[in-house]
Amino acid sequence: MAESEPEQELIDEGELEKMEWEVREMAKKIREYRKTLPDNLRNTLDSALSSSHSFFPSFASGSDPLPSSSQRLTIAPGTQDQDSEQKMIQLKETVSRNAANMPKVIKRVRECVERIHRLDSLGGRTIHPAFTRRRLN
């Protein structure tokens, strides 16, 4: 039995080293994913907006059926394009900020869920009577 214990320890150490290596690799992948996620979302949004650009009315073709469109064209043809471009830029920035904050939000949600489960496991003993609902007969 004494000979099998050191052998078992070697196997355990080898498995431990393998697991530690796998954990390090996973940490690298997670870091890389967190770095590239905002850029990927921004690129996806760019491609989605560019592919759906046909939904915006074409000022040059005059295909907008609304009568006020001709008035808008004569007043300021470039301002609406600039406004929509600025709105798209703001939307892209907002999406990238939200994506960058996503790990923090997920962490807070998990913490809240853990607290709720902890309170549920206490069996309602921690709720003050002033906060309990009176039962009507």
XYZ file of N, CA and C in Angstrom:
411
model
N 0.806 -1.190 0.000
C 0.000 0.000 0.000
C 0.850 1.255 0.000
N 2.025 1.203 0.614
C 2.877 2.384 0.699
C 3.385 2.778 -0.679
N 3.581 1.799 -1.574
C 4.066 2.117 -2.904
C 2.967 2.748 -3.762
N 1.726 2.359 -3.542
C 0.647 2.888 -4.371
C 0.287 4.328 -3.994
N 0.521 4.730 -2.752
C 0.199 6.102 -2.340
C 1.056 7.133 -3.071
N 2.418 6.986 -3.154
C 3.189 7.968 -3.925
C 2.794 7.975 -5.404
N 2.480 6.783 -5.929
C 2.052 6.725 -7.320
C 0.739 7.492 -7.504
N -0.171 7.318 -6.557
C -1.446 8.040 -6.599
C -1.206 9.539 -6.498
N -0.244 9.959 -5.660
C 0.071 11.378 -5.524
C 0.627 11.928 -6.837
N 1.455 11.136 -7.541
C 1.982 11.576 -8.827
C 0.858 11.752 -9.846
N -0.057 10.820 -9.841
C -1.195 10.939 -10.749
C -2.011 12.169 -10.389
N -2.246 12.360 -9.112
C -3.007 13.520 -8.678
C -2.278 14.816 -9.030
N -0.960 14.842 -8.870
C -0.204 16.045 -9.205
C -0.247 16.303 -10.711
N -0.154 15.234 -11.486
C -0.248 15.383 -12.940
C -1.619 15.897 -13.361
N -2.647 15.335 -12.757
C -3.996 15.809 -13.059
C -4.176 17.250 -12.599
N -3.590 17.557 -11.449
C -3.683 18.914 -10.922
C -2.998 19.906 -11.859
N -1.814 19.545 -12.348
C -1.106 20.421 -13.285
C -1.902 20.599 -14.573
N -2.513 19.511 -15.046
C -3.323 19.595 -16.253
C -4.518 20.515 -16.029
N -5.159 20.380 -14.890
C -6.312 21.227 -14.579
C -5.903 22.692 -14.451
N -4.765 22.939 -13.809
C -4.283 24.315 -13.683
C -3.990 24.905 -15.057
N -3.411 24.115 -15.943
C -3.135 24.583 -17.296
C -4.442 24.910 -18.025
N -5.441 24.031 -17.873
C -6.735 24.272 -18.507
C -7.384 25.540 -17.968
N -7.260 25.775 -16.668
C -7.827 26.986 -16.066
C -7.137 28.224 -16.626
N -5.812 28.166 -16.758
C -5.084 29.307 -17.322
C -5.507 29.574 -18.764
N -5.681 28.503 -19.536
C -6.120 28.660 -20.922
C -7.520 29.266 -20.989
N -8.401 28.801 -20.116
C -9.751 29.361 -20.096
C -9.724 30.829 -19.703
N -8.881 31.190 -18.758
C -8.765 32.590 -18.348
C -8.274 33.450 -19.509
N -7.326 32.923 -20.285
C -6.850 33.662 -21.462
C -7.980 33.871 -22.466
N -8.751 32.817 -22.708
C -9.856 32.919 -23.657
C -10.899 33.925 -23.178
N -11.180 33.910 -21.888
C -12.167 34.840 -21.334
C -11.675 36.271 -21.468
N -10.391 36.499 -21.150
C -9.840 37.852 -21.285
C -9.916 38.323 -22.732
N -9.556 37.440 -23.655
C -9.593 37.799 -25.074
C -11.028 38.085 -25.519
N -11.961 37.275 -25.053
C -13.365 37.473 -25.407
C -13.878 38.810 -24.877
N -13.523 39.131 -23.652
C -13.959 40.404 -23.077
C -13.353 41.592 -23.805
N -12.147 41.440 -24.323
C -11.518 42.530 -25.072
C -12.163 42.703 -26.438
N -12.522 41.599 -27.078
C -13.015 41.676 -28.449
C -14.527 41.813 -28.543
N -15.261 41.541 -27.481
C -16.719 41.587 -27.540
C -17.255 42.958 -27.944
N -16.817 44.066 -27.329
C -17.357 45.364 -27.763
C -17.077 45.659 -29.239
N -15.885 45.313 -29.708
C -15.562 45.543 -31.118
C -16.429 44.678 -32.030
N -16.634 43.419 -31.634
C -17.471 42.537 -32.442
C -18.907 43.055 -32.505
N -19.423 43.518 -31.366
C -20.777 44.059 -31.362
C -20.865 45.322 -32.214
N -19.850 46.162 -32.126
C -19.835 47.389 -32.921
C -19.803 47.049 -34.412
N -18.973 46.083 -34.793
C -18.900 45.677 -36.203
C -20.214 45.059 -36.674
N -20.838 44.262 -35.811
C -22.118 43.666 -36.161
C -23.174 44.740 -36.349
N -23.175 45.716 -35.458
C -24.129 46.814 -35.581
C -23.873 47.610 -36.853
N -22.600 47.863 -37.155
C -22.260 48.576 -38.393
C -22.797 47.838 -39.613
N -22.556 46.536 -39.653
C -23.001 45.770 -40.820
C -24.524 45.703 -40.880
N -25.173 45.596 -39.718
C -26.637 45.557 -39.716
C -27.214 46.884 -40.173
N -26.625 47.970 -39.708
C -27.118 49.284 -40.119
C -26.835 49.551 -41.593
N -25.679 49.123 -42.068
C -25.368 49.362 -43.480
C -26.236 48.499 -44.391
N -26.569 47.291 -43.952
C -27.419 46.439 -44.784
C -28.865 46.911 -44.761
N -29.285 47.542 -43.680
C -30.659 48.028 -43.600
C -30.753 49.496 -43.970
N -29.730 50.026 -44.602
C -29.724 51.442 -44.985
C -30.836 51.748 -45.966
N -31.337 50.730 -46.683
C -32.397 50.945 -47.659
C -33.715 51.329 -46.991
N -33.846 51.110 -45.684
C -35.065 51.486 -44.988
C -35.195 52.996 -44.847
N -34.080 53.697 -44.901
C -34.136 55.141 -44.814
C -34.581 55.689 -46.160
N -35.379 56.747 -46.161
C -35.842 57.279 -47.447
C -34.688 57.837 -48.256
N -34.760 57.632 -49.548
C -33.729 58.128 -50.445
C -34.121 59.522 -50.904
N -33.311 60.491 -50.564
C -33.628 61.869 -50.906
C -33.417 62.136 -52.393
N -32.450 61.480 -52.985
C -32.138 61.732 -54.391
C -33.227 61.192 -55.307
N -33.806 60.037 -54.969
C -34.799 59.439 -55.849
C -36.171 60.059 -55.665
N -36.412 60.699 -54.532
C -37.715 61.299 -54.274
C -38.787 60.258 -54.075
N -38.429 59.088 -53.576
C -39.381 57.999 -53.423
C -40.198 58.102 -52.146
N -39.967 59.105 -51.321
C -40.714 59.260 -50.081
C -42.117 59.749 -50.415
N -43.167 59.012 -50.057
C -44.518 59.384 -50.449
C -45.095 60.546 -49.643
N -44.465 60.948 -48.569
C -45.008 62.015 -47.748
C -44.861 63.359 -48.447
N -45.886 64.224 -48.387
C -45.792 65.509 -49.065
C -44.789 66.450 -48.409
N -44.542 66.273 -47.126
C -43.614 67.167 -46.443
C -42.165 66.851 -46.789
N -41.906 65.725 -47.439
C -40.529 65.365 -47.765
C -39.918 66.348 -48.749
N -40.716 66.858 -49.676
C -40.176 67.828 -50.621
C -39.830 69.127 -49.913
N -40.611 69.493 -48.912
C -40.305 70.696 -48.145
C -39.016 70.500 -47.359
N -38.843 69.316 -46.792
C -37.613 69.048 -46.046
C -36.412 69.099 -46.970
N -36.571 68.619 -48.184
C -35.461 68.627 -49.129
C -35.050 70.044 -49.497
N -36.016 70.912 -49.677
C -35.679 72.274 -50.078
C -35.126 73.085 -48.922
N -35.506 72.737 -47.683
C -35.041 73.518 -46.536
C -33.589 73.195 -46.219
N -33.299 71.958 -45.928
C -31.931 71.583 -45.563
C -31.719 70.115 -45.890
N -31.167 69.800 -47.055
C -31.020 68.397 -47.430
C -29.953 67.655 -46.641
N -28.933 68.328 -46.124
C -27.834 67.641 -45.458
C -28.026 67.455 -43.970
N -28.862 68.249 -43.337
C -28.962 68.188 -41.880
C -29.582 66.892 -41.401
N -30.563 66.369 -42.116
C -31.184 65.129 -41.673
C -30.199 63.967 -41.794
N -29.400 63.958 -42.842
C -28.375 62.925 -42.976
C -27.366 63.031 -41.843
N -26.980 64.245 -41.516
C -26.012 64.444 -40.435
C -26.608 64.018 -39.102
N -27.881 64.359 -38.879
C -28.532 63.974 -37.632
C -28.615 62.459 -37.501
N -29.008 61.789 -38.576
C -29.113 60.330 -38.507
C -27.736 59.698 -38.325
N -26.719 60.291 -38.932
C -25.362 59.773 -38.760
C -24.898 59.950 -37.316
N -25.198 61.107 -36.728
C -24.823 61.338 -35.330
C -25.576 60.390 -34.409
N -26.837 60.137 -34.700
C -27.617 59.207 -33.883
C -27.050 57.796 -33.977
N -26.621 57.395 -35.174
C -26.024 56.063 -35.327
C -24.713 55.966 -34.558
N -23.916 57.029 -34.582
C -22.653 57.033 -33.839
C -22.924 56.931 -32.347
N -23.909 57.683 -31.861
C -24.261 57.619 -30.444
C -24.768 56.231 -30.081
N -25.552 55.629 -30.958
C -26.059 54.285 -30.707
C -24.919 53.278 -30.627
N -23.955 53.381 -31.536
C -22.797 52.483 -31.513
C -22.015 52.638 -30.217
N -21.805 53.885 -29.787
C -21.067 54.121 -28.542
C -21.823 53.555 -27.349
N -23.136 53.742 -27.329
C -23.942 53.222 -26.228
C -23.885 51.701 -26.185
N -23.990 51.063 -27.340
C -23.939 49.601 -27.392
C -22.581 49.096 -26.916
N -21.507 49.743 -27.340
C -20.182 49.278 -26.922
C -19.973 49.491 -25.423
N -20.490 50.603 -24.880
C -20.379 50.818 -23.425
C -21.185 49.776 -22.669
N -22.396 49.490 -23.143
C -23.225 48.482 -22.491
C -22.573 47.106 -22.553
N -21.979 46.779 -23.672
C -21.310 45.482 -23.803
C -20.103 45.401 -22.888
N -19.391 46.506 -22.730
C -18.222 46.504 -21.852
C -18.635 46.360 -20.393
N -19.817 46.859 -20.033
C -20.283 46.775 -18.649
C -21.026 45.479 -18.353
N -21.241 44.650 -19.352
C -22.010 43.430 -19.165
C -21.436 42.495 -18.099
N -20.124 42.259 -18.009
C -19.618 41.386 -16.946
C -19.941 41.911 -15.549
N -19.902 43.224 -15.367
C -20.243 43.804 -14.063
C -21.710 43.569 -13.734
N -22.565 43.728 -14.725
C -23.997 43.538 -14.510
C -24.289 42.084 -14.165
N -23.670 41.174 -14.884
C -23.881 39.748 -14.622
C -23.411 39.394 -13.221
N -22.288 39.947 -12.800
C -21.773 39.689 -11.459
C -22.758 40.184 -10.405
N -23.305 41.388 -10.591
C -24.257 41.932 -9.626
C -25.535 41.111 -9.586
N -25.998 40.640 -10.740
C -27.204 39.817 -10.778
C -26.976 38.520 -10.018
N -25.825 37.899 -10.236
C -25.517 36.654 -9.522
C -25.457 36.879 -8.018
N -24.851 37.996 -7.593
C -24.790 38.304 -6.168
C -26.187 38.490 -5.590
N -27.057 39.169 -6.310
C -28.429 39.372 -5.836
C -29.182 38.049 -5.744
N -29.003 37.197 -6.731
C -29.665 35.893 -6.707
C -29.169 35.070 -5.526
N -27.864 35.122 -5.259
C -27.320 34.402 -4.109
C -27.922 34.918 -2.812
N -28.051 36.245 -2.685
C -28.657 36.811 -1.476
C -30.107 36.380 -1.332
N -30.832 36.348 -2.437
C -32.231 35.923 -2.382
C -32.328 34.469 -1.944
N -31.475 33.611 -2.486
C -31.489 32.196 -2.094
C -31.122 32.035 -0.619
N -30.159 32.837 -0.157
C -29.788 32.781 1.254
C -30.959 33.183 2.143
N -31.672 34.237 1.762
C -32.823 34.670 2.546
C -33.939 33.638 2.501
N -34.143 33.017 1.346
C -35.165 31.975 1.244
C -34.823 30.772 2.107
N -33.559 30.459 2.217
C -33.161 29.294 3.003
C -33.329 29.530 4.496
N -33.410 30.780 4.909
C -33.607 31.069 6.327
C -35.044 30.816 6.762
N -35.938 30.634 5.852
C -37.300 30.253 6.187
C -38.163 31.406 6.658
N -37.875 32.603 6.302
C -38.716 33.733 6.666
C -38.528 34.232 8.077
N -37.526 33.758 8.768
C -37.309 34.187 10.149
C -36.750 35.598 10.235
N -36.189 36.107 9.159
C -35.548 37.416 9.230
C -36.479 38.556 8.849
N -37.685 38.255 8.391
C -38.604 39.309 7.980
C -39.302 39.873 9.210
N -39.204 41.171 9.361
C -39.833 41.857 10.487
C -41.348 41.793 10.315
N -42.094 41.651 11.413
C -43.557 41.544 11.304
C -44.216 42.749 10.633
N -43.590 43.900 10.693
C -44.173 45.084 10.059
C -44.210 44.938 8.538
N -43.369 44.079 7.993
C -43.302 43.919 6.546
C -44.073 42.710 6.033
N -44.700 41.978 6.916
C -45.495 40.837 6.473
C -46.919 41.295 6.194
N -47.546 40.652 5.265
C -48.904 41.013 4.865
C -49.895 40.377 5.835
N -50.853 41.170 6.251
C -51.897 40.627 7.125
C -52.867 39.818 6.273
N -53.267 38.698 6.810
C -54.195 37.841 6.082
C -55.626 38.233 6.435
N -56.391 38.468 5.398
C -57.797 38.803 5.586
C -58.616 37.533 5.503
N -59.568 37.397 6.421
C -60.400 36.184 6.429
C -61.580 36.320 5.550
